Amino acid sequence: MQRSDVTFQSAGTRCAAWLYRPEESGGGPTTCIVLAHGFSGVRDQRLDAYAERFAQAGLTALVFDYRYFGDSDGEPRQLLDIRRQLEDWRAAIAYARTLEGVDPARIAIWGSSFSGGHVMSLAARDPSLAAAVSQVAFADGLITLPSLGIGRALWLTREGLRDQVAALRARPPHMIAAVGPPGSKSMMNTPNAEPGIEAITPPGSTWRNEIAARIALRVGSYRPARQAGKIRCPILFCVGDNDDLTAPGLVLKAASKAPRAEVKRYPIGHFDIYVGEWFERAVADQVDFLKHHLLGGDVPLPAAAQTA
């Protein structure tokens, strides 16, 4: 396995990426898996672990940071803009198709949490994708809004409006914490959120525990699961049955609508899938799925859910 630093342009802004190449490609064109993180996440928060396993299995992997995050350029920093993140994804996919030795017809995408929702949106709109993996995915902001409670929803709306006004006045963003303990004023404050982030964040990480608050005004209207029926490529949904951050039931419903979906279910919470035993199980399932569709012939998989 070889890892190199590469960059590509998204709407004129440099995005930083790692390119993982397998030691043996079999002499012919290889596949490429494009990966990016979830809400406020950066590539060094365990995405390297997934990419390494894919490369060890003979798959090329491209892991990138969004504009405004991590090692990528863009101002203001820590701005999570759904439309622009999807643009970054499309730019990364286009770049992957230009890589020497990569078959442009065998590009797959991998997303987790918020980017698991991005994967659904992208796969529904790009029929040329060969496969997709959506892990512990964000599925439907509107349906999950009531779970916030009135007080928390009002606070998020107020903070979001404050940041939006700052943007209109060309002022620096108004930031809020991305993650915190239960009851804290942060975007993610479920019991496992803060320890989960700590478990996946290495020393010296580029991750910052702050986010431009205007995203709070837009999360509720982001509903990627509604497009699941339009996904034509094989897609693997990895679901944590005890996930208290992204609703597993909504992901299972989305999977039931995707014509070529496979589901792997695990008795775990949202962040457990990134480390330890459950990482090992999930990444093995993902490798099997990707090798089957990208290296071993594209055979439709059953839509019925399977339990790991």
Tab-separated table of N, CA, C and O in Angstrom, residues 72-179:
chain	number	residue	atom	x	y	z
A	72	SER	N	-7.807	21.408	3.720
A	72	SER	CA	-8.262	22.071	2.497
A	72	SER	C	-8.343	23.578	2.700
A	72	SER	O	-8.437	24.070	3.832
A	73	ASP	N	-8.308	24.314	1.596
A	73	ASP	CA	-8.395	25.768	1.650
A	73	ASP	C	-9.850	26.211	1.747
A	73	ASP	O	-10.766	25.386	1.779
A	74	GLY	N	-10.037	27.508	1.757
A	74	GLY	CA	-11.383	28.080	1.760
A	74	GLY	C	-11.664	28.892	3.003
A	74	GLY	O	-11.299	28.502	4.109
A	75	GLU	N	-12.283	30.037	2.793
A	75	GLU	CA	-12.703	30.927	3.873
A	75	GLU	C	-14.183	31.234	3.717
A	75	GLU	O	-14.680	31.349	2.597
A	76	PRO	N	-14.896	31.367	4.840
A	76	PRO	CA	-14.422	31.258	6.228
A	76	PRO	C	-14.224	29.810	6.645
A	76	PRO	O	-14.838	28.898	6.081
A	77	ARG	N	-13.401	29.613	7.634
A	77	ARG	CA	-13.166	28.274	8.130
A	77	ARG	C	-14.388	27.761	8.879
A	77	ARG	O	-15.196	28.530	9.387
A	78	GLN	N	-14.514	26.453	8.895
A	78	GLN	CA	-15.565	25.740	9.643
A	78	GLN	C	-16.968	26.041	9.114
A	78	GLN	O	-17.949	25.965	9.850
A	79	LEU	N	-17.059	26.352	7.832
A	79	LEU	CA	-18.366	26.600	7.218
A	79	LEU	C	-18.877	25.312	6.601
A	79	LEU	O	-18.291	24.793	5.641
A	80	LEU	N	-19.965	24.784	7.144
A	80	LEU	CA	-20.579	23.586	6.584
A	80	LEU	C	-21.752	24.025	5.705
A	80	LEU	O	-22.792	24.436	6.201
A	81	ASP	N	-21.530	23.929	4.413
A	81	ASP	CA	-22.538	24.299	3.426
A	81	ASP	C	-22.874	23.043	2.629
A	81	ASP	O	-22.018	22.494	1.930
A	82	ILE	N	-24.106	22.560	2.756
A	82	ILE	CA	-24.474	21.286	2.147
A	82	ILE	C	-24.268	21.302	0.641
A	82	ILE	O	-23.685	20.373	0.062
A	83	ARG	N	-24.721	22.350	-0.015
A	83	ARG	CA	-24.575	22.432	-1.479
A	83	ARG	C	-23.103	22.386	-1.875
A	83	ARG	O	-22.723	21.673	-2.807
A	84	ARG	N	-22.262	23.117	-1.162
A	84	ARG	CA	-20.847	23.149	-1.509
A	84	ARG	C	-20.148	21.833	-1.177
A	84	ARG	O	-19.234	21.416	-1.893
A	85	GLN	N	-20.583	21.182	-0.116
A	85	GLN	CA	-19.987	19.874	0.162
A	85	GLN	C	-20.332	18.874	-0.940
A	85	GLN	O	-19.476	18.071	-1.340
A	86	LEU	N	-21.543	18.924	-1.448
A	86	LEU	CA	-21.901	18.048	-2.568
A	86	LEU	C	-21.096	18.412	-3.808
A	86	LEU	O	-20.703	17.528	-4.586
A	87	GLU	N	-20.824	19.697	-4.010
A	87	GLU	CA	-19.940	20.112	-5.107
A	87	GLU	C	-18.542	19.527	-4.921
A	87	GLU	O	-17.916	19.080	-5.895
A	88	ASP	N	-18.052	19.551	-3.682
A	88	ASP	CA	-16.730	18.981	-3.401
A	88	ASP	C	-16.714	17.480	-3.721
A	88	ASP	O	-15.734	16.963	-4.274
A	89	TRP	N	-17.772	16.801	-3.363
A	89	TRP	CA	-17.879	15.377	-3.698
A	89	TRP	C	-17.802	15.162	-5.210
A	89	TRP	O	-17.064	14.296	-5.688
A	90	ARG	N	-18.563	15.942	-5.956
A	90	ARG	CA	-18.558	15.760	-7.407
A	90	ARG	C	-17.190	16.073	-8.001
A	90	ARG	O	-16.741	15.397	-8.936
A	91	ALA	N	-16.509	17.079	-7.431
A	91	ALA	CA	-15.163	17.400	-7.898
A	91	ALA	C	-14.194	16.254	-7.582
A	91	ALA	O	-13.319	15.918	-8.391
A	92	ALA	N	-14.336	15.654	-6.405
A	92	ALA	CA	-13.469	14.537	-6.024
A	92	ALA	C	-13.710	13.330	-6.926
A	92	ALA	O	-12.764	12.645	-7.350
A	93	ILE	N	-14.968	13.056	-7.229
A	93	ILE	CA	-15.298	11.938	-8.116
A	93	ILE	C	-14.727	12.184	-9.513
A	93	ILE	O	-14.143	11.285	-10.137
A	94	ALA	N	-14.883	13.408	-10.003
A	94	ALA	CA	-14.334	13.751	-11.321
A	94	ALA	C	-12.815	13.600	-11.325
A	94	ALA	O	-12.223	13.100	-12.299
A	95	TYR	N	-12.165	14.020	-10.230
A	95	TYR	CA	-10.713	13.878	-10.132
A	95	TYR	C	-10.318	12.401	-10.119
A	95	TYR	O	-9.357	11.995	-10.788
A	96	ALA	N	-11.042	11.593	-9.357
A	96	ALA	CA	-10.732	10.164	-9.285
A	96	ALA	C	-10.785	9.519	-10.666
A	96	ALA	O	-9.983	8.623	-10.977
A	97	ARG	N	-11.695	9.986	-11.492
A	97	ARG	CA	-11.831	9.407	-12.834
A	97	ARG	C	-10.657	9.757	-13.739
A	97	ARG	O	-10.488	9.121	-14.782
A	98	THR	N	-9.863	10.753	-13.364
A	98	THR	CA	-8.707	11.132	-14.172
A	98	THR	C	-7.418	10.459	-13.708
A	98	THR	O	-6.387	10.607	-14.373
A	99	LEU	N	-7.458	9.746	-12.602
A	99	LEU	CA	-6.240	9.166	-12.044
A	99	LEU	C	-5.673	8.086	-12.957
A	99	LEU	O	-6.423	7.239	-13.477
A	100	GLU	N	-4.380	8.132	-13.124
A	100	GLU	CA	-3.720	7.128	-13.950
A	100	GLU	C	-3.937	5.733	-13.360
A	100	GLU	O	-3.786	5.503	-12.169
A	101	GLY	N	-4.320	4.819	-14.226
A	101	GLY	CA	-4.517	3.448	-13.803
A	101	GLY	C	-5.856	3.152	-13.174
A	101	GLY	O	-6.118	2.021	-12.766
A	102	VAL	N	-6.735	4.155	-13.077
A	102	VAL	CA	-8.067	3.958	-12.497
A	102	VAL	C	-9.104	3.867	-13.609
A	102	VAL	O	-9.125	4.705	-14.521
A	103	ASP	N	-9.942	2.867	-13.534
A	103	ASP	CA	-11.034	2.705	-14.492
A	103	ASP	C	-12.139	3.704	-14.145
A	103	ASP	O	-12.760	3.577	-13.082
A	104	PRO	N	-12.417	4.691	-14.984
A	104	PRO	CA	-13.431	5.698	-14.642
A	104	PRO	C	-14.835	5.139	-14.522
A	104	PRO	O	-15.715	5.809	-13.963
A	105	ALA	N	-15.052	3.929	-14.994
A	105	ALA	CA	-16.368	3.303	-14.882
A	105	ALA	C	-16.535	2.539	-13.580
A	105	ALA	O	-17.620	2.019	-13.303
A	106	ARG	N	-15.464	2.466	-12.783
A	106	ARG	CA	-15.542	1.708	-11.522
A	106	ARG	C	-15.171	2.608	-10.345
A	106	ARG	O	-14.226	2.355	-9.601
A	107	ILE	N	-15.961	3.668	-10.177
A	107	ILE	CA	-15.796	4.592	-9.064
A	107	ILE	C	-16.908	4.352	-8.049
A	107	ILE	O	-18.096	4.294	-8.409
A	108	ALA	N	-16.531	4.211	-6.788
A	108	ALA	CA	-17.498	4.042	-5.702
A	108	ALA	C	-17.338	5.191	-4.718
A	108	ALA	O	-16.308	5.865	-4.679
A	109	ILE	N	-18.364	5.422	-3.907
A	109	ILE	CA	-18.312	6.468	-2.901
A	109	ILE	C	-18.646	5.883	-1.535
A	109	ILE	O	-19.427	4.934	-1.422
A	110	TRP	N	-18.037	6.467	-0.508
A	110	TRP	CA	-18.189	5.991	0.877
A	110	TRP	C	-18.412	7.193	1.773
A	110	TRP	O	-17.621	8.147	1.755
A	111	GLY	N	-19.481	7.159	2.568
A	111	GLY	CA	-19.756	8.249	3.492
A	111	GLY	C	-20.254	7.716	4.820
A	111	GLY	O	-20.811	6.612	4.907
A	112	SER	N	-20.069	8.527	5.863
A	112	SER	CA	-20.456	8.128	7.211
A	112	SER	C	-21.160	9.281	7.904
A	112	SER	O	-20.761	10.443	7.761
A	113	SER	N	-22.218	8.963	8.640
A	113	SER	CA	-22.978	9.964	9.372
A	113	SER	C	-23.545	10.996	8.398
A	113	SER	O	-24.290	10.641	7.499
A	114	PHE	N	-23.184	12.275	8.528
A	114	PHE	CA	-23.747	13.286	7.630
A	114	PHE	C	-23.379	12.993	6.180
A	114	PHE	O	-24.193	13.173	5.269
A	115	SER	N	-22.152	12.512	5.949
A	115	SER	CA	-21.770	12.194	4.573
A	115	SER	C	-22.400	10.888	4.086
A	115	SER	O	-22.445	10.623	2.884
A	116	GLY	N	-22.908	10.081	5.027
A	116	GLY	CA	-23.717	8.941	4.595
A	116	GLY	C	-24.974	9.409	3.888
A	116	GLY	O	-25.458	8.774	2.949
A	117	GLY	N	-25.510	10.567	4.331
A	117	GLY	CA	-26.613	11.188	3.614
A	117	GLY	C	-26.162	11.746	2.276
A	117	GLY	O	-26.865	11.620	1.267
A	118	HIS	N	-24.974	12.365	2.255
A	118	HIS	CA	-24.441	12.866	0.990
A	118	HIS	C	-24.327	11.743	-0.040
A	118	HIS	O	-24.627	11.930	-1.224
A	119	VAL	N	-23.880	10.568	0.413
A	119	VAL	CA	-23.731	9.429	-0.484
A	119	VAL	C	-25.067	9.064	-1.119
A	119	VAL	O	-25.145	8.759	-2.318
A	120	MET	N	-26.145	9.098	-0.323
A	120	MET	CA	-27.461	8.818	-0.897
A	120	MET	C	-27.823	9.838	-1.967
A	120	MET	O	-28.294	9.479	-3.060
A	121	SER	N	-27.621	11.104	-1.668
A	121	SER	CA	-27.943	12.161	-2.631
A	121	SER	C	-27.137	12.012	-3.910
A	121	SER	O	-27.673	12.123	-5.023
A	122	LEU	N	-25.851	11.768	-3.768
A	122	LEU	CA	-24.981	11.654	-4.930
A	122	LEU	C	-25.315	10.431	-5.775
A	122	LEU	O	-25.376	10.508	-7.008
A	123	ALA	N	-25.515	9.293	-5.117
A	123	ALA	CA	-25.813	8.068	-5.855
A	123	ALA	C	-27.149	8.166	-6.593
A	123	ALA	O	-27.309	7.601	-7.677
A	124	ALA	N	-28.095	8.913	-6.025
A	124	ALA	CA	-29.394	9.074	-6.679
A	124	ALA	C	-29.287	9.921	-7.944
A	124	ALA	O	-30.100	9.775	-8.867
A	125	ARG	N	-28.277	10.797	-7.988
A	125	ARG	CA	-28.164	11.738	-9.100
A	125	ARG	C	-27.093	11.361	-10.118
A	125	ARG	O	-27.032	11.973	-11.191
A	126	ASP	N	-26.241	10.412	-9.784
A	126	ASP	CA	-25.146	10.039	-10.679
A	126	ASP	C	-25.231	8.551	-11.016
A	126	ASP	O	-24.689	7.708	-10.300
A	127	PRO	N	-25.901	8.208	-12.106
A	127	PRO	CA	-26.063	6.786	-12.450
A	127	PRO	C	-24.774	6.117	-12.905
A	127	PRO	O	-24.737	4.892	-13.051
A	128	SER	N	-23.715	6.892	-13.100
A	128	SER	CA	-22.458	6.300	-13.544
A	128	SER	C	-21.643	5.718	-12.402
A	128	SER	O	-20.634	5.043	-12.634
A	129	LEU	N	-22.028	5.978	-11.147
A	129	LEU	CA	-21.308	5.401	-10.014
A	129	LEU	C	-21.475	3.887	-9.992
A	129	LEU	O	-22.560	3.365	-10.264
A	130	ALA	N	-20.405	3.195	-9.625
A	130	ALA	CA	-20.435	1.735	-9.653
A	130	ALA	C	-20.963	1.131	-8.355
A	130	ALA	O	-21.505	0.026	-8.363
A	131	ALA	N	-20.791	1.836	-7.233
A	131	ALA	CA	-21.248	1.314	-5.938
A	131	ALA	C	-21.162	2.428	-4.912
A	131	ALA	O	-20.518	3.456	-5.137
A	132	ALA	N	-21.809	2.202	-3.757
A	132	ALA	CA	-21.796	3.199	-2.684
A	132	ALA	C	-21.896	2.485	-1.343
A	132	ALA	O	-22.515	1.415	-1.232
A	133	VAL	N	-21.283	3.097	-0.329
A	133	VAL	CA	-21.395	2.631	1.060
A	133	VAL	C	-21.859	3.809	1.901
A	133	VAL	O	-21.246	4.881	1.877
A	134	SER	N	-22.943	3.608	2.656
A	134	SER	CA	-23.498	4.647	3.522
A	134	SER	C	-23.537	4.098	4.941
A	134	SER	O	-24.312	3.190	5.253
A	135	GLN	N	-22.701	4.664	5.809
A	135	GLN	CA	-22.485	4.117	7.157
A	135	GLN	C	-23.107	5.032	8.208
A	135	GLN	O	-22.911	6.238	8.181
A	136	VAL	N	-23.867	4.449	9.146
A	136	VAL	CA	-24.569	5.171	10.221
A	136	VAL	C	-25.071	6.534	9.707
A	136	VAL	O	-24.755	7.595	10.238
A	137	ALA	N	-25.890	6.492	8.683
A	137	ALA	CA	-26.176	7.674	7.865
A	137	ALA	C	-27.215	8.614	8.457
A	137	ALA	O	-28.196	8.195	9.082
A	138	PHE	N	-26.996	9.903	8.228
A	138	PHE	CA	-28.019	10.932	8.406
A	138	PHE	C	-29.005	10.756	7.260
A	138	PHE	O	-28.619	10.753	6.094
A	139	ALA	N	-30.298	10.647	7.596
A	139	ALA	CA	-31.267	10.293	6.570
A	139	ALA	C	-32.282	11.382	6.260
A	139	ALA	O	-32.604	11.621	5.092
A	140	ASP	N	-32.832	12.045	7.285
A	140	ASP	CA	-33.925	12.985	7.040
A	140	ASP	C	-33.993	13.993	8.178
A	140	ASP	O	-34.428	13.673	9.282
A	141	GLY	N	-33.561	15.210	7.890
A	141	GLY	CA	-33.527	16.241	8.921
A	141	GLY	C	-34.899	16.651	9.407
A	141	GLY	O	-35.087	16.908	10.605
A	142	LEU	N	-35.866	16.712	8.514
A	142	LEU	CA	-37.192	17.176	8.904
A	142	LEU	C	-37.850	16.230	9.899
A	142	LEU	O	-38.439	16.668	10.893
A	143	ILE	N	-37.727	14.939	9.655
A	143	ILE	CA	-38.363	13.966	10.540
A	143	ILE	C	-37.675	13.929	11.906
A	143	ILE	O	-38.324	13.674	12.934
A	144	THR	N	-36.377	14.200	11.940
A	144	THR	CA	-35.665	14.136	13.218
A	144	THR	C	-35.755	15.426	14.031
A	144	THR	O	-35.380	15.436	15.206
A	145	LEU	N	-36.251	16.501	13.446
A	145	LEU	CA	-36.337	17.766	14.170
A	145	LEU	C	-37.106	17.671	15.489
A	145	LEU	O	-36.669	18.226	16.502
A	146	PRO	N	-38.275	16.995	15.542
A	146	PRO	CA	-39.019	16.945	16.806
A	146	PRO	C	-38.231	16.353	17.965
A	146	PRO	O	-38.477	16.695	19.135
A	147	SER	N	-37.271	15.493	17.663
A	147	SER	CA	-36.497	14.868	18.740
A	147	SER	C	-35.589	15.862	19.461
A	147	SER	O	-35.078	15.572	20.545
A	148	LEU	N	-35.380	17.042	18.875
A	148	LEU	CA	-34.530	18.050	19.502
A	148	LEU	C	-35.185	18.660	20.743
A	148	LEU	O	-34.499	19.084	21.671
A	149	GLY	N	-36.509	18.732	20.737
A	149	GLY	CA	-37.215	19.428	21.799
A	149	GLY	C	-37.339	20.907	21.460
A	149	GLY	O	-36.498	21.467	20.738
A	150	ILE	N	-38.360	21.558	21.994
A	150	ILE	CA	-38.644	22.946	21.622
A	150	ILE	C	-37.517	23.885	22.046
A	150	ILE	O	-37.060	24.728	21.268
A	151	GLY	N	-37.039	23.736	23.284
A	151	GLY	CA	-36.011	24.644	23.779
A	151	GLY	C	-34.727	24.570	22.963
A	151	GLY	O	-34.154	25.602	22.594
A	152	ARG	N	-34.299	23.363	22.666
A	152	ARG	CA	-33.065	23.191	21.893
A	152	ARG	C	-33.249	23.682	20.457
A	152	ARG	O	-32.361	24.318	19.881
A	153	ALA	N	-34.408	23.406	19.869
A	153	ALA	CA	-34.675	23.861	18.499
A	153	ALA	C	-34.677	25.384	18.421
A	153	ALA	O	-34.148	25.974	17.467
A	154	LEU	N	-35.258	26.023	19.427
A	154	LEU	CA	-35.277	27.494	19.439
A	154	LEU	C	-33.878	28.064	19.583
A	154	LEU	O	-33.521	29.057	18.937
A	155	TRP	N	-33.068	27.448	20.434
A	155	TRP	CA	-31.687	27.919	20.602
A	155	TRP	C	-30.899	27.784	19.302
A	155	TRP	O	-30.205	28.721	18.885
A	156	LEU	N	-31.021	26.636	18.642
A	156	LEU	CA	-30.304	26.426	17.382
A	156	LEU	C	-30.761	27.422	16.322
A	156	LEU	O	-29.950	27.955	15.556
A	157	THR	N	-32.059	27.684	16.270
A	157	THR	CA	-32.575	28.653	15.303
A	157	THR	C	-32.023	30.044	15.574
A	157	THR	O	-31.596	30.758	14.651
A	158	ARG	N	-31.999	30.427	16.837
A	158	ARG	CA	-31.469	31.752	17.196
A	158	ARG	C	-29.999	31.871	16.814
A	158	ARG	O	-29.576	32.887	16.230
A	159	GLU	N	-29.220	30.861	17.138
A	159	GLU	CA	-27.791	30.901	16.818
A	159	GLU	C	-27.576	30.898	15.311
A	159	GLU	O	-26.690	31.592	14.791
A	160	GLY	N	-28.382	30.111	14.599
A	160	GLY	CA	-28.267	30.078	13.151
A	160	GLY	C	-28.582	31.414	12.513
A	160	GLY	O	-27.893	31.866	11.587
A	161	LEU	N	-29.633	32.077	13.014
A	161	LEU	CA	-30.000	33.394	12.483
A	161	LEU	C	-28.909	34.420	12.789
A	161	LEU	O	-28.600	35.281	11.951
A	162	ARG	N	-28.329	34.315	13.958
A	162	ARG	CA	-27.242	35.233	14.310
A	162	ARG	C	-26.077	35.096	13.328
A	162	ARG	O	-25.494	36.087	12.873
A	163	ASP	N	-25.754	33.857	12.984
A	163	ASP	CA	-24.659	33.636	12.037
A	163	ASP	C	-25.042	34.080	10.630
A	163	ASP	O	-24.213	34.638	9.893
A	164	GLN	N	-26.288	33.837	10.248
A	164	GLN	CA	-26.721	34.243	8.915
A	164	GLN	C	-26.675	35.766	8.761
A	164	GLN	O	-26.277	36.284	7.717
A	165	VAL	N	-27.063	36.489	9.792
A	165	VAL	CA	-26.971	37.947	9.759
A	165	VAL	C	-25.516	38.386	9.635
A	165	VAL	O	-25.186	39.315	8.879
A	166	ALA	N	-24.631	37.708	10.344
A	166	ALA	CA	-23.203	38.025	10.240
A	166	ALA	C	-22.711	37.826	8.820
A	166	ALA	O	-21.931	38.639	8.297
A	167	ALA	N	-23.165	36.743	8.165
A	167	ALA	CA	-22.753	36.483	6.785
A	167	ALA	C	-23.249	37.576	5.851
A	167	ALA	O	-22.515	38.051	4.971
A	168	LEU	N	-24.491	38.022	6.035
A	168	LEU	CA	-25.054	39.077	5.184
A	168	LEU	C	-24.309	40.396	5.368
A	168	LEU	O	-24.251	41.212	4.440
A	169	ARG	N	-23.750	40.593	6.537
A	169	ARG	CA	-23.000	41.823	6.821
A	169	ARG	C	-21.505	41.654	6.567
A	169	ARG	O	-20.719	42.527	6.928
A	170	ALA	N	-21.133	40.514	5.946
A	170	ALA	CA	-19.732	40.225	5.626
A	170	ALA	C	-18.849	40.208	6.867
A	170	ALA	O	-17.694	40.645	6.841
A	171	ARG	N	-19.388	39.702	7.957
A	171	ARG	CA	-18.641	39.586	9.204
A	171	ARG	C	-18.210	38.130	9.414
A	171	ARG	O	-18.748	37.214	8.790
A	172	PRO	N	-17.243	37.888	10.299
A	172	PRO	CA	-16.824	36.512	10.573
A	172	PRO	C	-17.993	35.676	11.078
A	172	PRO	O	-18.927	36.198	11.705
A	173	PRO	N	-17.952	34.383	10.835
A	173	PRO	CA	-19.058	33.522	11.274
A	173	PRO	C	-19.237	33.519	12.785
A	173	PRO	O	-18.277	33.673	13.546
A	174	HIS	N	-20.475	33.323	13.185
A	174	HIS	CA	-20.775	33.074	14.594
A	174	HIS	C	-20.693	31.568	14.808
A	174	HIS	O	-21.426	30.798	14.181
A	175	MET	N	-19.807	31.150	15.674
A	175	MET	CA	-19.534	29.735	15.875
A	175	MET	C	-20.285	29.165	17.072
A	175	MET	O	-20.541	29.872	18.048
A	176	ILE	N	-20.612	27.881	16.964
A	176	ILE	CA	-21.104	27.116	18.099
A	176	ILE	C	-20.310	25.814	18.143
A	176	ILE	O	-19.671	25.423	17.155
A	177	ALA	N	-20.352	25.148	19.274
A	177	ALA	CA	-19.619	23.891	19.408
A	177	ALA	C	-20.255	22.819	18.527
A	177	ALA	O	-21.487	22.705	18.449
A	178	ALA	N	-19.425	22.024	17.888
A	178	ALA	CA	-19.938	20.914	17.090
A	178	ALA	C	-20.418	19.774	17.975
A	178	ALA	O	-21.410	19.108	17.680
A	179	VAL	N	-19.720	19.549	19.096
A	179	VAL	CA	-20.055	18.432	19.975
A	179	VAL	C	-19.838	18.846	21.423
A	179	VAL	O	-18.995	19.685	21.728
